[in-house]
PDB file of C-alpha atoms in Angstrom:
ATOM      1  CA  MET K  20      -0.075   0.018   0.100  1.00 49.00           C
ATOM      2  CA  GLY K  21       3.010   2.585   0.666  1.00 49.00           C
ATOM      3  CA  ASP K  22       4.372   1.806  -2.936  1.00 52.00           C
ATOM      4  CA  GLU K  23       0.837   2.742  -4.291  1.00 48.00           C
ATOM      5  CA  HIS K  24       0.665   5.814  -2.094  1.00 49.00           C
ATOM      6  CA  ASP K  25       3.925   7.138  -3.643  1.00 49.00           C
ATOM      7  CA  GLU K  26       2.798   7.003  -7.041  1.00 48.00           C
ATOM      8  CA  TYR K  27      -1.049   7.505  -6.844  1.00 48.00           C
ATOM      9  CA  ASP K  28      -3.168  10.258  -5.252  1.00 49.00           C
ATOM     10  CA  ASP K  29      -4.388   9.395  -2.011  1.00 49.00           C
ATOM     11  CA  HIS K  30      -7.727  11.147  -3.007  1.00 49.00           C
ATOM     12  CA  ASP K  31      -8.577  10.230  -6.352  1.00 54.00           C
ATOM     13  CA  GLY K  32      -6.211   7.270  -7.129  1.00 52.00           C
ATOM     14  CA  GLU K  33      -4.708   9.379 -10.426  1.00 53.00           C
ATOM     15  CA  PRO K  34      -0.952   9.249 -11.128  1.00 53.00           C
ATOM     16  CA  THR K  35       1.036  12.131  -9.063  1.00 56.00           C
ATOM     17  CA  GLU K  36       3.323  14.159 -10.953  1.00 55.00           C
ATOM     18  CA  ASP K  37       6.130  12.318 -10.463  1.00 51.00           C
ATOM     19  CA  ALA K  38       4.670   9.209 -12.232  1.00 48.00           C
ATOM     20  CA  LEU K  39       3.829  11.287 -15.044  1.00 47.00           C
ATOM     21  CA  GLU K  40       7.144  12.536 -15.360  1.00 46.00           C
ATOM     22  CA  ASP K  41       8.670   9.046 -15.020  1.00 44.00           C
ATOM     23  CA  GLU K  42       6.252   7.859 -17.861  1.00 46.00           C
ATOM     24  CA  LEU K  43       6.973  10.601 -20.299  1.00 44.00           C
ATOM     25  CA  ALA K  44      10.218  10.301 -19.804  1.00 40.00           C
ATOM     26  CA  ASP K  45      10.289   6.344 -20.540  1.00 41.00           C
ATOM     27  CA  ALA K  46       8.505   7.121 -23.544  1.00 41.00           C
ATOM     28  CA  THR K  47      10.768   9.605 -24.924  1.00 42.00           C
ATOM     29  CA  ARG K  48      14.061   8.234 -24.068  1.00 45.00           C
ATOM     30  CA  PRO K  49      16.174   7.346 -26.680  1.00 51.00           C
ATOM     31  CA  PRO K  50      17.273   3.598 -27.528  1.00 55.00           C
ATOM     32  CA  ALA K  51      20.338   2.888 -25.988  1.00 65.00           C
ATOM     33  CA  THR K  52      21.472   0.874 -28.880  1.00 79.00           C
ATOM     34  CA  LEU K  53      21.483   0.642 -32.537  1.00 87.00           C
ATOM     35  CA  PRO K  54      18.628  -0.671 -34.654  1.00 90.00           C
ATOM     36  CA  ILE K  55      19.733  -4.123 -36.148  1.00 92.00           C
ATOM     37  CA  ALA K  56      18.635  -3.127 -39.629  1.00 92.00           C
ATOM     38  CA  LEU K  57      22.178  -1.003 -39.817  1.00 93.00           C
ATOM     39  CA  THR K  58      24.062  -4.264 -40.147  1.00 94.00           C
ATOM     40  CA  LEU K  59      23.187  -4.328 -43.922  1.00 96.00           C
ATOM     41  CA  PRO K  60      23.917  -0.768 -45.120  1.00 96.00           C
ATOM     42  CA  ALA K  61      27.076  -1.190 -42.487  1.00 96.00           C
ATOM     43  CA  LEU K  62      28.182  -4.427 -44.089  1.00 96.00           C
ATOM     44  CA  VAL K  63      28.120  -3.029 -47.522  1.00 96.00           C
ATOM     45  CA  LEU K  64      30.077   0.420 -46.439  1.00 96.00           C
ATOM     46  CA  THR K  65      32.496  -1.865 -45.254  1.00 96.00           C
ATOM     47  CA  ALA K  66      32.507  -4.024 -48.189  1.00 96.00           C
ATOM     48  CA  ALA K  67      33.244  -1.392 -50.091  1.00 95.00           C
ATOM     49  CA  ILE K  68      36.869  -1.344 -48.976  1.00 96.00           C
ATOM     50  CA  ALA K  69      37.631  -4.162 -51.957  1.00 95.00           C
ATOM     51  CA  LEU K  70      35.816  -2.650 -54.805  1.00 94.00           C
ATOM     52  CA  PRO K  71      37.309  -0.333 -57.455  1.00 94.00           C
ATOM     53  CA  LEU K  72      38.031   2.871 -56.095  1.00 91.00           C
ATOM     54  CA  HIS K  73      41.097   4.057 -57.793  1.00 89.00           C
ATOM     55  CA  PRO K  74      40.805   5.430 -61.527  1.00 85.00           C
ATOM     56  CA  ASP K  75      43.009   2.633 -62.527  1.00 87.00           C
ATOM     57  CA  GLY K  76      40.802   0.291 -60.695  1.00 86.00           C
ATOM     58  CA  PHE K  77      42.712  -0.651 -57.746  1.00 92.00           C
ATOM     59  CA  SER K  78      40.683  -1.163 -54.643  1.00 93.00           C
ATOM     60  CA  PHE K  79      41.303   0.726 -51.082  1.00 94.00           C
ATOM     61  CA  ALA K  80      42.067  -2.458 -49.789  1.00 95.00           C
ATOM     62  CA  GLN K  81      44.749  -3.154 -52.736  1.00 95.00           C
ATOM     63  CA  LEU K  82      46.174   0.149 -51.961  1.00 94.00           C
ATOM     64  CA  LEU K  83      46.223  -0.378 -48.164  1.00 95.00           C
ATOM     65  CA  TYR K  84      48.066  -3.576 -48.718  1.00 95.00           C
ATOM     66  CA  VAL K  85      50.878  -1.905 -50.796  1.00 95.00           C
ATOM     67  CA  ALA K  86      51.219   0.843 -47.861  1.00 95.00           C
ATOM     68  CA  PHE K  87      51.747  -1.725 -45.391  1.00 95.00           C
ATOM     69  CA  LEU K  88      54.089  -3.315 -47.453  1.00 95.00           C
ATOM     70  CA  ARG K  89      56.377  -0.379 -47.585  1.00 94.00           C
ATOM     71  CA  SER K  90      56.007   0.342 -43.799  1.00 93.00           C
ATOM     72  CA  PRO K  91      53.353  -0.789 -41.187  1.00 94.00           C
ATOM     73  CA  LEU K  92      53.250   2.645 -39.546  1.00 94.00           C
ATOM     74  CA  GLU K  93      52.351   4.027 -43.130  1.00 93.00           C
ATOM     75  CA  GLY K  94      49.436   1.331 -43.349  1.00 93.00           C
ATOM     76  CA  LEU K  95      48.094   2.327 -40.049  1.00 94.00           C
ATOM     77  CA  ILE K  96      47.843   6.170 -40.957  1.00 92.00           C
ATOM     78  CA  MET K  97      46.358   5.287 -44.001  1.00 93.00           C
ATOM     79  CA  LEU K  98      43.753   3.027 -42.556  1.00 93.00           C
ATOM     80  CA  ILE K  99      42.574   5.251 -39.632  1.00 91.00           C
ATOM     81  CA  GLY K 100      42.662   8.398 -41.816  1.00 90.00           C
ATOM     82  CA  PHE K 101      41.572   7.818 -45.586  1.00 92.00           C
ATOM     83  CA  GLY K 102      40.308   4.547 -44.513  1.00 93.00           C
ATOM     84  CA  SER K 103      37.861   6.032 -41.582  1.00 94.00           C
ATOM     85  CA  PRO K 104      34.691   5.642 -43.787  1.00 95.00           C
ATOM     86  CA  PHE K 105      35.417   1.599 -44.148  1.00 96.00           C
ATOM     87  CA  CYS K 106      36.470   1.677 -40.406  1.00 95.00           C
ATOM     88  CA  PHE K 107      32.858   3.434 -39.237  1.00 96.00           C
ATOM     89  CA  GLY K 108      31.172   0.831 -41.311  1.00 95.00           C
ATOM     90  CA  ALA K 109      32.847  -1.816 -39.446  1.00 96.00           C
ATOM     91  CA  ILE K 110      32.143   0.109 -36.234  1.00 96.00           C
ATOM     92  CA  VAL K 111      28.525   0.411 -36.879  1.00 96.00           C
ATOM     93  CA  LEU K 112      28.396  -3.035 -38.144  1.00 96.00           C
ATOM     94  CA  ALA K 113      29.596  -4.333 -34.840  1.00 94.00           C
ATOM     95  CA  LEU K 114      27.601  -2.347 -32.592  1.00 94.00           C
ATOM     96  CA  ALA K 115      24.378  -2.969 -34.538  1.00 92.00           C
ATOM     97  CA  GLY K 116      24.981  -6.458 -34.621  1.00 90.00           C
ATOM     98  CA  LEU K 117      26.094  -7.226 -30.818  1.00 89.00           C
ATOM     99  CA  GLY K 118      23.753  -4.822 -29.673  1.00 82.00           C
ATOM    100  CA  ASP K 119      24.034  -4.241 -25.746  1.00 80.00           C
ATOM    101  CA  GLN K 120      26.614  -6.704 -25.442  1.00 86.00           C
ATOM    102  CA  VAL K 121      29.119  -4.022 -26.322  1.00 86.00           C
ATOM    103  CA  HIS K 122      29.475  -1.389 -23.257  1.00 85.00           C
ATOM    104  CA  PRO K 123      27.862   1.958 -24.201  1.00 85.00           C
ATOM    105  CA  ARG K 124      30.628   4.039 -23.344  1.00 86.00           C
ATOM    106  CA  LEU K 125      33.032   1.630 -25.276  1.00 89.00           C
ATOM    107  CA  ALA K 126      30.641   2.202 -28.271  1.00 89.00           C
ATOM    108  CA  GLU K 127      30.453   5.933 -27.736  1.00 90.00           C
ATOM    109  CA  ARG K 128      34.074   6.053 -27.768  1.00 91.00           C
ATOM    110  CA  LEU K 129      34.864   4.484 -30.879  1.00 93.00           C
ATOM    111  CA  LEU K 130      32.614   6.164 -32.807  1.00 94.00           C
ATOM    112  CA  VAL K 131      33.966   9.497 -31.532  1.00 93.00           C
ATOM    113  CA  ALA K 132      37.504   8.636 -32.024  1.00 94.00           C
ATOM    114  CA  ASN K 133      36.627   7.507 -35.707  1.00 95.00           C
ATOM    115  CA  LEU K 134      34.440  10.545 -36.534  1.00 95.00           C
ATOM    116  CA  SER K 135      37.264  12.696 -35.098  1.00 94.00           C
ATOM    117  CA  LEU K 136      39.729  11.421 -37.370  1.00 94.00           C
ATOM    118  CA  LEU K 137      37.228  11.475 -40.197  1.00 95.00           C
ATOM    119  CA  HIS K 138      36.790  15.203 -39.631  1.00 95.00           C
ATOM    120  CA  ALA K 139      40.783  15.690 -39.270  1.00 94.00           C
ATOM    121  CA  GLN K 140      41.384  13.636 -42.621  1.00 93.00           C
ATOM    122  CA  LEU K 141      38.639  16.032 -44.289  1.00 94.00           C
ATOM    123  CA  LEU K 142      39.906  18.978 -42.917  1.00 94.00           C
ATOM    124  CA  LEU K 143      43.720  18.180 -43.964  1.00 94.00           C
ATOM    125  CA  VAL K 144      42.543  17.083 -47.492  1.00 92.00           C
ATOM    126  CA  GLY K 145      40.445  19.921 -48.084  1.00 92.00           C
ATOM    127  CA  PHE K 146      42.924  22.417 -47.264  1.00 94.00           C
ATOM    128  CA  MET K 147      45.875  20.706 -49.627  1.00 93.00           C
ATOM    129  CA  LEU K 148      43.814  20.714 -52.401  1.00 91.00           C
ATOM    130  CA  TRP K 149      42.590  24.329 -51.717  1.00 93.00           C
ATOM    131  CA  SER K 150      46.039  25.585 -51.373  1.00 91.00           C
ATOM    132  CA  ARG K 151      47.571  23.723 -54.471  1.00 90.00           C
ATOM    133  CA  GLY K 152      44.570  24.631 -56.457  1.00 87.00           C
ATOM    134  CA  GLN K 153      43.473  20.990 -57.149  1.00 87.00           C
ATOM    135  CA  GLY K 154      40.148  19.298 -57.865  1.00 84.00           C
ATOM    136  CA  MET K 155      36.984  21.340 -58.538  1.00 88.00           C
ATOM    137  CA  MET K 156      35.518  23.501 -55.750  1.00 90.00           C
ATOM    138  CA  PRO K 157      38.222  22.584 -53.540  1.00 89.00           C
ATOM    139  CA  LEU K 158      37.186  25.737 -50.938  1.00 93.00           C
ATOM    140  CA  ALA K 159      33.586  24.119 -50.637  1.00 92.00           C
ATOM    141  CA  LEU K 160      35.255  21.095 -49.637  1.00 92.00           C
ATOM    142  CA  LEU K 161      37.682  22.730 -47.117  1.00 94.00           C
ATOM    143  CA  GLY K 162      34.631  24.914 -46.123  1.00 93.00           C
ATOM    144  CA  PHE K 163      32.554  22.312 -45.290  1.00 94.00           C
ATOM    145  CA  ALA K 164      35.109  20.557 -43.539  1.00 93.00           C
ATOM    146  CA  ALA K 165      35.654  23.054 -41.063  1.00 95.00           C
ATOM    147  CA  VAL K 166      32.018  24.081 -40.347  1.00 95.00           C
ATOM    148  CA  SER K 167      30.865  20.475 -40.296  1.00 94.00           C
ATOM    149  CA  GLY K 168      34.317  19.528 -37.764  1.00 93.00           C
ATOM    150  CA  GLY K 169      33.651  22.653 -35.727  1.00 93.00           C
ATOM    151  CA  TYR K 170      29.907  21.808 -35.294  1.00 93.00           C
ATOM    152  CA  PHE K 171      30.830  18.064 -34.087  1.00 93.00           C
ATOM    153  CA  ILE K 172      33.022  19.526 -31.462  1.00 90.00           C
ATOM    154  CA  LEU K 173      30.519  21.642 -30.302  1.00 90.00           C
ATOM    155  CA  HIS K 174      27.676  19.618 -30.270  1.00 89.00           C
ATOM    156  CA  HIS K 175      29.485  16.892 -28.211  1.00 86.00           C
ATOM    157  CA  ALA K 176      30.314  19.263 -25.854  1.00 86.00           C
ATOM    158  CA  ARG K 177      27.259  20.532 -25.359  1.00 86.00           C
ATOM    159  CA  GLU K 178      25.397  17.324 -25.278  1.00 81.00           C
ATOM    160  CA  ALA K 179      28.103  16.483 -22.353  1.00 76.00           C
ATOM    161  CA  ALA K 180      27.363  19.153 -20.783  1.00 77.00           C
ATOM    162  CA  ALA K 181      23.407  19.235 -20.799  1.00 71.00           C
ATOM    163  CA  ALA K 182      23.686  15.537 -19.804  1.00 63.00           C
ATOM    164  CA  GLY K 183      26.022  16.392 -16.989  1.00 56.00           C
ATOM    165  CA  GLY K 184      27.713  13.063 -17.903  1.00 50.00           C
ATOM    166  CA  ILE K 185      24.836  10.915 -16.890  1.00 49.00           C
ATOM    167  CA  ASP K 186      22.631   8.528 -18.968  1.00 50.00           C
ATOM    168  CA  ASP K 187      20.011   7.008 -17.056  1.00 48.00           C
ATOM    169  CA  THR K 188      19.052   5.060 -20.108  1.00 49.00           C
ATOM    170  CA  ALA K 189      21.761   2.610 -19.877  1.00 46.00           C
ATOM    171  CA  GLN K 190      23.457   3.584 -16.359  1.00 49.00           C
ATOM    172  CA  PHE K 191      26.563   4.911 -17.536  1.00 49.00           C
ATOM    173  CA  VAL K 192      28.580   8.002 -17.933  1.00 53.00           C
ATOM    174  CA  ARG K 193      28.063   9.708 -20.999  1.00 55.00           C
ATOM    175  CA  SER K 194      30.384  11.981 -22.230  1.00 60.00           C
ATOM    176  CA  GLY K 195      28.934  13.052 -25.373  1.00 69.00           C
ATOM    177  CA  PRO K 196      25.748  12.693 -28.098  1.00 83.00           C
ATOM    178  CA  THR K 197      24.050   9.356 -28.309  1.00 88.00           C
ATOM    179  CA  LEU K 198      25.100   6.437 -30.263  1.00 90.00           C
ATOM    180  CA  ARG K 199      22.168   7.122 -32.947  1.00 92.00           C
ATOM    181  CA  TRP K 200      23.394  10.736 -33.579  1.00 93.00           C
ATOM    182  CA  LEU K 201      26.976   9.554 -34.118  1.00 94.00           C
ATOM    183  CA  VAL K 202      25.813   7.571 -36.639  1.00 95.00           C
ATOM    184  CA  ARG K 203      23.649   9.528 -38.318  1.00 95.00           C
ATOM    185  CA  TRP K 204      26.199  12.178 -38.352  1.00 95.00           C
ATOM    186  CA  GLY K 205      29.052  10.175 -39.672  1.00 95.00           C
ATOM    187  CA  ALA K 206      26.854   8.793 -42.209  1.00 96.00           C
ATOM    188  CA  THR K 207      25.666  12.241 -43.399  1.00 95.00           C
ATOM    189  CA  VAL K 208      28.898  13.309 -43.560  1.00 96.00           C
ATOM    190  CA  ILE K 209      30.612  10.345 -45.903  1.00 96.00           C
ATOM    191  CA  VAL K 210      27.122  11.220 -47.886  1.00 96.00           C
ATOM    192  CA  ALA K 211      28.377  14.979 -48.371  1.00 95.00           C
ATOM    193  CA  VAL K 212      32.110  13.616 -49.409  1.00 94.00           C
ATOM    194  CA  CYS K 213      30.996  11.487 -51.800  1.00 93.00           C
ATOM    195  CA  GLY K 214      28.605  14.033 -53.519  1.00 91.00           C
ATOM    196  CA  TRP K 215      31.709  16.486 -53.838  1.00 92.00           C
ATOM    197  CA  ILE K 216      34.041  13.409 -55.103  1.00 91.00           C
ATOM    198  CA  ARG K 217      31.313  12.768 -57.671  1.00 89.00           C
ATOM    199  CA  LEU K 218      31.359  16.678 -58.853  1.00 87.00           C
ATOM    200  CA  GLN K 219      35.175  15.901 -60.084  1.00 87.00           C
ATOM    201  CA  LEU K 220      33.644  14.152 -62.735  1.00 84.00           C
ATOM    202  CA  LEU K 221      32.932  17.509 -64.352  1.00 84.00           C
ATOM    203  CA  ILE K 222      36.888  17.964 -64.619  1.00 83.00           C
ATOM    204  CA  GLY K 223      37.703  14.412 -65.710  1.00 80.00           C
ATOM    205  CA  VAL K 224      38.693  12.990 -62.701  1.00 81.00           C
ATOM    206  CA  ARG K 225      36.854   9.373 -62.793  1.00 83.00           C
ATOM    207  CA  LEU K 226      37.153   7.423 -59.530  1.00 85.00           C
ATOM    208  CA  GLY K 227      36.011   3.458 -59.337  1.00 86.00           C
ATOM    209  CA  TRP K 228      32.042   2.876 -58.609  1.00 90.00           C
ATOM    210  CA  ALA K 229      33.189   2.191 -54.809  1.00 92.00           C
ATOM    211  CA  ILE K 230      32.090   5.783 -54.397  1.00 93.00           C
ATOM    212  CA  GLU K 231      28.279   4.957 -55.509  1.00 93.00           C
ATOM    213  CA  VAL K 232      28.133   2.006 -53.302  1.00 95.00           C
ATOM    214  CA  MET K 233      29.610   4.191 -50.331  1.00 96.00           C
ATOM    215  CA  LEU K 234      27.094   6.784 -50.885  1.00 95.00           C
ATOM    216  CA  ALA K 235      24.014   4.271 -51.374  1.00 96.00           C
ATOM    217  CA  ALA K 236      24.995   2.788 -47.851  1.00 96.00           C
ATOM    218  CA  SER K 237      25.454   5.875 -45.961  1.00 96.00           C
ATOM    219  CA  VAL K 238      22.312   7.449 -47.414  1.00 96.00           C
ATOM    220  CA  ALA K 239      20.439   4.046 -46.117  1.00 95.00           C
ATOM    221  CA  MET K 240      21.831   4.321 -42.838  1.00 95.00           C
ATOM    222  CA  THR K 241      20.616   8.138 -42.405  1.00 94.00           C
ATOM    223  CA  VAL K 242      17.163   7.193 -43.690  1.00 93.00           C
ATOM    224  CA  LEU K 243      16.819   4.281 -41.099  1.00 92.00           C
ATOM    225  CA  LEU K 244      17.845   6.213 -38.110  1.00 90.00           C
ATOM    226  CA  THR K 245      15.635   8.815 -39.198  1.00 85.00           C
ATOM    227  CA  ARG K 246      12.675   6.750 -39.475  1.00 69.00           C
ATOM    228  CA  ASN K 247      13.447   4.985 -36.365  1.00 57.00           C
ATOM    229  CA  ARG K 248      14.411   7.704 -34.108  1.00 56.00           C
ATOM    230  CA  ASN K 249      11.928   7.300 -31.550  1.00 49.00           C
ATOM    231  CA  THR K 250      11.314   3.735 -32.125  1.00 49.00           C
ATOM    232  CA  PRO K 251      13.101   0.898 -29.735  1.00 43.00           C
ATOM    233  CA  SER K 252      16.015  -1.165 -31.587  1.00 38.00           C
TER     234      SER K 252
END
């Protein structure tokens, strides 16, 4: 009877304000894991590493293999830098497939680290192309890299401050945005970069069809997370 009095008013049996707030929080609380439907586009994005990317038909996996033969350090830098979109796909594939078997804090750190490297590499490439006057609209790429990277940093800091470091949905200390936001953001950035790369066709730069596969997979991720934003995994 004591528990009942805690949640319901003594006179009319209606839920108290605290009980209503708890129910509202449960209804609006974002899922702590990624939807299993993400495994398919994440697998496609990861597998694109073996598809033709270089104008001469070489895949990124082949280029990466050659880099590792020259120097393991060079290969590692190439993988986490230029290969960050493929690493992003592999991380999302693992997180969506394993679900709550992966600790939320570890999942968050993996995505934040990967996206940080993605933004850093994008900023570096954009600056190099702009400074050398190479490519079509290099300033647009540089501007996008600067704005998106800056927003990522600010949003991460704002979410961490707003949450106070605590995430009641998974009972762990959260230091930034939710997993779904991170994946949706990463996929959106990859879509934008693939679109810019395809603009280079106007000046005769033709890369392999791995770009189209990466673009389609990233769009699918964004759509899935937008449609399932308020549904449980």
